[in-house]
Coordinates of C-alpha atoms in Angstrom, one line a residue:
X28 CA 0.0 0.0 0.0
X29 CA 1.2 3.4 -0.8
X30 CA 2.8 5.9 1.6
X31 CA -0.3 7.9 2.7
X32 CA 1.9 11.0 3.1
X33 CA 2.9 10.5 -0.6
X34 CA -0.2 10.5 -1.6
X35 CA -1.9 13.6 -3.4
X36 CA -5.3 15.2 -2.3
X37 CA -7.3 13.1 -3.9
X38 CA -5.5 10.1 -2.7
X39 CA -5.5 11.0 0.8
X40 CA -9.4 11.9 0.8
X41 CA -10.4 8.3 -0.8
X42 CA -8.5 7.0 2.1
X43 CA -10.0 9.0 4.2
X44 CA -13.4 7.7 2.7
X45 CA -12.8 4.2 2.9
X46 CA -12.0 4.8 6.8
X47 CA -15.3 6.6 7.5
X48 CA -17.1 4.3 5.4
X49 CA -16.2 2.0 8.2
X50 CA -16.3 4.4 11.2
X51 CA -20.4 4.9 10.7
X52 CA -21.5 1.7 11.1
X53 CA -21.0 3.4 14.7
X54 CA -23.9 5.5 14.1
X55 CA -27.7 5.3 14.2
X56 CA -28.6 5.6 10.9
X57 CA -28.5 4.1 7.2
X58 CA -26.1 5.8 5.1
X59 CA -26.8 6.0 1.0
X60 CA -24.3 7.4 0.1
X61 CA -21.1 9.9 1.0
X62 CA -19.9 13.0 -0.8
X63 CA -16.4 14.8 -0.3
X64 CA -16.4 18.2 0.2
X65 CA -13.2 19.3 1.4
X66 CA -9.5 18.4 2.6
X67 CA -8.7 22.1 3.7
X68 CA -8.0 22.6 7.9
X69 CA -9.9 19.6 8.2
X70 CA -11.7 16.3 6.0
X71 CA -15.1 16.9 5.3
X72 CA -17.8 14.6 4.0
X73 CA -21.5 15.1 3.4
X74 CA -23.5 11.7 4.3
X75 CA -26.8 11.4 2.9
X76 CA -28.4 8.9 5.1
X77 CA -32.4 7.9 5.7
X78 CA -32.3 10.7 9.1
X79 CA -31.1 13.5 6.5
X80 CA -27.8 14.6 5.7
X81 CA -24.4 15.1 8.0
X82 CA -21.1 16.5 8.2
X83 CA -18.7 14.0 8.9
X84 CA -15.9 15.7 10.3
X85 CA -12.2 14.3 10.8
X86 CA -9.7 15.9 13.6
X87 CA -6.6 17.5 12.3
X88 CA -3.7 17.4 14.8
X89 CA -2.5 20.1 13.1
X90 CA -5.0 22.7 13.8
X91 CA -6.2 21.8 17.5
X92 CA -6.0 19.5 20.5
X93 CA -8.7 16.6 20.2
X94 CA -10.2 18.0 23.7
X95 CA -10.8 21.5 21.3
X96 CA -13.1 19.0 19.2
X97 CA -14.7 17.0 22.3
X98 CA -15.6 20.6 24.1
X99 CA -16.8 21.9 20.5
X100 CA -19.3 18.8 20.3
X101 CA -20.6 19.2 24.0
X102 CA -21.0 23.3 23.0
X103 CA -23.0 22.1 20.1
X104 CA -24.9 19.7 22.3
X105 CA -26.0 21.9 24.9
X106 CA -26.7 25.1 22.2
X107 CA -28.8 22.9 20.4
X108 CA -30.7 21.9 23.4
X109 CA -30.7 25.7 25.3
X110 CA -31.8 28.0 22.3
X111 CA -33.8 28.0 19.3
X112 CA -30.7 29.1 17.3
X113 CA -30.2 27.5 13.9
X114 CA -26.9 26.0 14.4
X115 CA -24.7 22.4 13.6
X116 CA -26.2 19.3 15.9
X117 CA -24.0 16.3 17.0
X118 CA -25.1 13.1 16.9
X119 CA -23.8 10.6 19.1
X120 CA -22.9 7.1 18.2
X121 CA -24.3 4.2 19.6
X122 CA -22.2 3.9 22.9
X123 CA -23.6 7.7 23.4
X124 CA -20.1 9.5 21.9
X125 CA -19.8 12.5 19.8
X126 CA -16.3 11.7 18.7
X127 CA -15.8 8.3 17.3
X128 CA -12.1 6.9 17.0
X129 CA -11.5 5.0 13.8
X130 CA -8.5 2.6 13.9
X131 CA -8.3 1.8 10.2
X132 CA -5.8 0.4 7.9
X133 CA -6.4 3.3 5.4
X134 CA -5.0 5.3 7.9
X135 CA -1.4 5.6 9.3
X136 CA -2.5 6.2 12.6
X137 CA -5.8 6.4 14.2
X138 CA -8.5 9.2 13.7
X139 CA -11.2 10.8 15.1
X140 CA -14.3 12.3 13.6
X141 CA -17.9 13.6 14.3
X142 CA -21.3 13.6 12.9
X143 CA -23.3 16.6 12.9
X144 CA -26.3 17.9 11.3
X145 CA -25.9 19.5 7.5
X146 CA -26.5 23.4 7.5
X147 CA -28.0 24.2 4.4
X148 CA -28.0 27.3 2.4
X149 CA -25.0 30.0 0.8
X150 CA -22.7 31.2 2.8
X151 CA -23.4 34.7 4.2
X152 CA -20.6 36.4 2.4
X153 CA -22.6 36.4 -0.7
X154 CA -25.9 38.1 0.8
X155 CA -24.3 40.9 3.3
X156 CA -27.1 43.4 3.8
X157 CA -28.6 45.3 6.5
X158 CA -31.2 42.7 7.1
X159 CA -28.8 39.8 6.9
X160 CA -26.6 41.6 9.7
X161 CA -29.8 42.3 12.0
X162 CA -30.8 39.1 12.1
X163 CA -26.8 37.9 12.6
X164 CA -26.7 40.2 15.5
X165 CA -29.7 38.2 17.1
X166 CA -28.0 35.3 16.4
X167 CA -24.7 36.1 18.3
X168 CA -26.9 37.4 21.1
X169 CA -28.8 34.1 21.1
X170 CA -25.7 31.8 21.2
X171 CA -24.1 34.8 24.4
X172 CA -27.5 33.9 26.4
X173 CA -27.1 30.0 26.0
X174 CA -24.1 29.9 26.7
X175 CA -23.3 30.8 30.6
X176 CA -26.0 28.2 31.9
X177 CA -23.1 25.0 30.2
X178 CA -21.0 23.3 31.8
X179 CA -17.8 21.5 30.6
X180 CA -18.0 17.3 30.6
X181 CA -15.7 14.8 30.3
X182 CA -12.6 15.1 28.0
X183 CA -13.6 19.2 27.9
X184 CA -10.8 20.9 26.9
X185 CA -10.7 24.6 24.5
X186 CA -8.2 27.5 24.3
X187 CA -8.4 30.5 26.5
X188 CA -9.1 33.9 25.2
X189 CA -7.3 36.3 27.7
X190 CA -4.9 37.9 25.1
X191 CA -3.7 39.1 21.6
X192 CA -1.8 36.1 21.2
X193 CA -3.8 33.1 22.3
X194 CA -3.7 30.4 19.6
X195 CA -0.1 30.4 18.3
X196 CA 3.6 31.6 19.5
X197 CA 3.9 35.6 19.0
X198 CA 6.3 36.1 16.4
X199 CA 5.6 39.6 15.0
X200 CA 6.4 41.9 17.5
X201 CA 9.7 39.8 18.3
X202 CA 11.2 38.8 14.7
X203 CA 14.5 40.1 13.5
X204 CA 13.3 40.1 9.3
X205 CA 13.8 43.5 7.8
X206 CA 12.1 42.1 4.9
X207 CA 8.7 41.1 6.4
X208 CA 9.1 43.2 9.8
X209 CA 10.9 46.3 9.3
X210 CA 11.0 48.6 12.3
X211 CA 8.2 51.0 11.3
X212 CA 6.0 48.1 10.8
X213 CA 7.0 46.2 13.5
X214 CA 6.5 49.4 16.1
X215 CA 3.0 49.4 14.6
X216 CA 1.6 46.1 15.3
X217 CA 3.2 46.3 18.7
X218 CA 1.0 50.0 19.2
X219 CA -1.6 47.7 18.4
X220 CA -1.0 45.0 20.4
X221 CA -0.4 47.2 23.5
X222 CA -4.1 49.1 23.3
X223 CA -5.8 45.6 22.3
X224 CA -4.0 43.5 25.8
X225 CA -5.0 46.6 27.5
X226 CA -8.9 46.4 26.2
X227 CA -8.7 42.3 26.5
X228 CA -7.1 42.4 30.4
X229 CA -10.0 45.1 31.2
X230 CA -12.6 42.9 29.9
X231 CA -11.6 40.2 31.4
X232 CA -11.2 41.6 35.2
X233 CA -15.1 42.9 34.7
X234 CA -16.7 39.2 35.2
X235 CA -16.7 35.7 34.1
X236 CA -16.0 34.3 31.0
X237 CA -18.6 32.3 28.6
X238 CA -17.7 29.6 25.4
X239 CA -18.1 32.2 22.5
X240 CA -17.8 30.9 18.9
X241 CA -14.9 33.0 18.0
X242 CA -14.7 32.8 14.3
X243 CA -17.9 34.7 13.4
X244 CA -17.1 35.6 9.6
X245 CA -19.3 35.5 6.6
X246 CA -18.1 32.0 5.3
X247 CA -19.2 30.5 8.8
X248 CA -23.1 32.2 8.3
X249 CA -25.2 30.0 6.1
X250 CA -28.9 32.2 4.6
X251 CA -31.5 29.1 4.0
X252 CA -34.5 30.4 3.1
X253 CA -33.9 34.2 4.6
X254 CA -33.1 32.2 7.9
X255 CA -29.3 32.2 9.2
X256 CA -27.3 29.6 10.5
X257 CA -24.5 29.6 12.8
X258 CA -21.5 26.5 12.2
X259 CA -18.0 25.5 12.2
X260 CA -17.7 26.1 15.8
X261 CA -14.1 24.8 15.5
X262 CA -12.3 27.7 17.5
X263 CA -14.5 28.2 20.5
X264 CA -12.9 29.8 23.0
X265 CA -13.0 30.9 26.9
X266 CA -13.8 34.7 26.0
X267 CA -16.6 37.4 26.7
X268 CA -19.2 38.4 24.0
X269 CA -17.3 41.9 23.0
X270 CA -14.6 39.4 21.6
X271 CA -16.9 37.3 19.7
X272 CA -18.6 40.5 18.3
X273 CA -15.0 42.1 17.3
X274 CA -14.3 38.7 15.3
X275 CA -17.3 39.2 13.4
X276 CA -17.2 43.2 12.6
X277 CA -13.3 42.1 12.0
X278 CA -14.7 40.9 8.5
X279 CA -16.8 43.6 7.5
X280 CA -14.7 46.5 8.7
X281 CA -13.1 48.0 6.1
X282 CA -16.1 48.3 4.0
X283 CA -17.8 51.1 3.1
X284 CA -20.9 50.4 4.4
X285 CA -20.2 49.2 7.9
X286 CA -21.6 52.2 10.0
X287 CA -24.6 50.9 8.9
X288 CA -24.2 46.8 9.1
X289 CA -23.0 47.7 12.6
X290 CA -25.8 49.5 13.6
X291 CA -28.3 46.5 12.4
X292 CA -26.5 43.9 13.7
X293 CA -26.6 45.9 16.9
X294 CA -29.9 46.9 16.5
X295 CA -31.0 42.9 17.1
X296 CA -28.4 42.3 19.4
X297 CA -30.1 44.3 21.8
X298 CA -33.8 42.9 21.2
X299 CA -32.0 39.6 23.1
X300 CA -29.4 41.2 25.2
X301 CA -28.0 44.3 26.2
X302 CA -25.1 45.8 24.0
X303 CA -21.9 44.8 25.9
X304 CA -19.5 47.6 24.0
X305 CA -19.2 51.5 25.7
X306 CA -18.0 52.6 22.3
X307 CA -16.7 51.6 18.9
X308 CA -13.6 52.5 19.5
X309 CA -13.5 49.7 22.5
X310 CA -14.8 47.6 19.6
X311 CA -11.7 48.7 17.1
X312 CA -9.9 47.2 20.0
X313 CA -11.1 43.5 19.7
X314 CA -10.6 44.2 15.7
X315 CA -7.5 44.6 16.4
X316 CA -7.0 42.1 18.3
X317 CA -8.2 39.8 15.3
X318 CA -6.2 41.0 12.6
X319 CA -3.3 40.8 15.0
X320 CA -3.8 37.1 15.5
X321 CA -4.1 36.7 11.7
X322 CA -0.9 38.6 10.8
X323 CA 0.6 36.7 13.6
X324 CA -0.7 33.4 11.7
X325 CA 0.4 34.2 8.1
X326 CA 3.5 34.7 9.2
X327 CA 4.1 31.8 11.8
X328 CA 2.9 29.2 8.7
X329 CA 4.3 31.1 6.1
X330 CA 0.9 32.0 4.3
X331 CA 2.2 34.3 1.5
X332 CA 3.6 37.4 4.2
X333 CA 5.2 38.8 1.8
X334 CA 1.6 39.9 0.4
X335 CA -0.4 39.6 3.3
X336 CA 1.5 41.8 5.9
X337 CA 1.6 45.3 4.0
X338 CA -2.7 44.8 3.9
X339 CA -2.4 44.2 7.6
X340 CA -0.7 47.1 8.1
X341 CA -2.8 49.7 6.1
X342 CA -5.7 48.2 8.1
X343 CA -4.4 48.7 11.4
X344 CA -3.5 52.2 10.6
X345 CA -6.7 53.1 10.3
X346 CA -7.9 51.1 13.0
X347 CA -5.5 53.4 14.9
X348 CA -6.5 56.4 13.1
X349 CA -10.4 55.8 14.0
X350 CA -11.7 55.7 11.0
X351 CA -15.1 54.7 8.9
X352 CA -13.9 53.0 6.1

């Protein structure tokens, strides 16, 4: 049998096939039939089965701990049991598990993957609009309000939101590379980073921290039927709802029309919950705070800097500069 790490993408995901072929005999349903849909941070499969369809979804070592992937499950579990949000539902197998270990010989070690219910619909970056960002504010207010009442399980492990650099080693306010980090750069991101930790270690002295979702962007927003649904759940994190709203004004930022998608999305926000900012500027803050982390990242797995940094950099300016647009 071929070297599974010489294999090419298509390789690797018939493998990967043939091993969760196996895996959901686990699980209490009939499967028709499977369809791949991607081999990006993770292996995804769509499985058409007589309950509906599912996301069968592999662990990658790469991208977080396997307790990141049991605490996102038992999030999902008790969201889908505590609100009325639309969101991704795990199913458990038959011995009651949301994360099923495959042992395969398809495999060169063993896996780990979990079923959850197929969100349907386009991704919200194709309809951004006033209404789709009022009802997406009501959504994020829905998921803050379910989540204080969970509490972790067994095998509960995710990362802890408390600062600029949470999910990898801090590398660009510390890197000697006067091609990617020259000074004047360099002093920027650390301005930055200075007035973020400082609005992150305020936030987090005011109270106790809930699960938020983290990674609120338009490609993890699905519009079925005018309705929107919440997924990939991936990168929950210890954190407080300002974060979580930051994450997903991160995305929509630098547009022309965010004075106005910000005022929607706040405008529903508050039919659920009271608006946790004192100003948009505390909210450029957690921005900031995102597109730190993601410069951080590109550079850390060498993700085309060379390109990527310079865009950073004209954004945080006028982050810094207070800005509209």
């Amino acid at each position: 049998m071929q070297d599974f790490k010489s294999l090419t993408k298509r390789g690797k995901a018939q493998r990967y096939r043939r091993a969760l072929t196996q895996a959901l005999k686990a699980y209490p349903v009939e499967v028709r039939s499977l369809r791949f849909i991607s081999l990006e941070s993770k292996s995804v499969y769509r499985v058409y089965t007589d309950s509906g369809c599912f996301a069968a979804k592999f662990h990658d070592p790469r991208e977080h701990a396997l307790s990141q992937m049991m605490g996102e499950m038992q999030f999902l579990d008790h969201v889908s049991k505590h609100s009325e949000l639309c969101i991704e539902t795990p199913l458990a197998n038959t011995k009651g598990e949301f994360v099923t270990e495959i042992k395969s010989i398809w495999l060169p070690e063993p896996a780990h993957v979990a079923l959850c219910s197929w969100v349907p619909g386009s991704q919200l970056k194709d309809f951004i609009s006033i209404r789709s960002y009022r009802h997406l504010g009501k959504c994020s207010a829905m998921l803050h309000k379910a989540s204080p009442s969970f509490r972790p399980g067994r095998e509960f492990g995710i990362l802890t939101n408390n600062q600029v650099f949470y999910w990898d080693k801090e590398t660009i306010l510390s890197r000697q590379d006067r091609e990617l980090l020259p000074k004047q750069r360099q002093n920027l991101f650390r301005k930055g980073a200075q007035l973020a930790q400082k609005a992150i270690k305020k936030i987090w002295r005011s109270g106790k921290p809930i699960i938020i979702h983290n990674d609120l962007h338009p490609c993890n927003v699905k519009v079925h039927r005018g309705n929107l649904s919440l997924y990939d759940f991936e990168d929950i994190t210890w954190g407080f709802p300002v974060q979580d709203i930051g994450t997903a004004m991160y995305h929509i930022r630098f547009r022309n029309d965010y004075p106005e998608l910000l005022g929607a999305f706040r405008e529903d926000y508050e039919h659920v919950l009271p608006w946790p900012l004192d100003s948009d500027q505390q909210l450029d803050r957690f921005v900031i705070a995102r597109l730190l982390m993601f410069a951080n990242y590109v550079v850390n797995f060498n993700i085309n800097p060379i390109k990527h940094l310079p865009q950073f950099e004209t954004k945080l300016k006028t982050l810094l500069n207070g800005k509209a647009s």
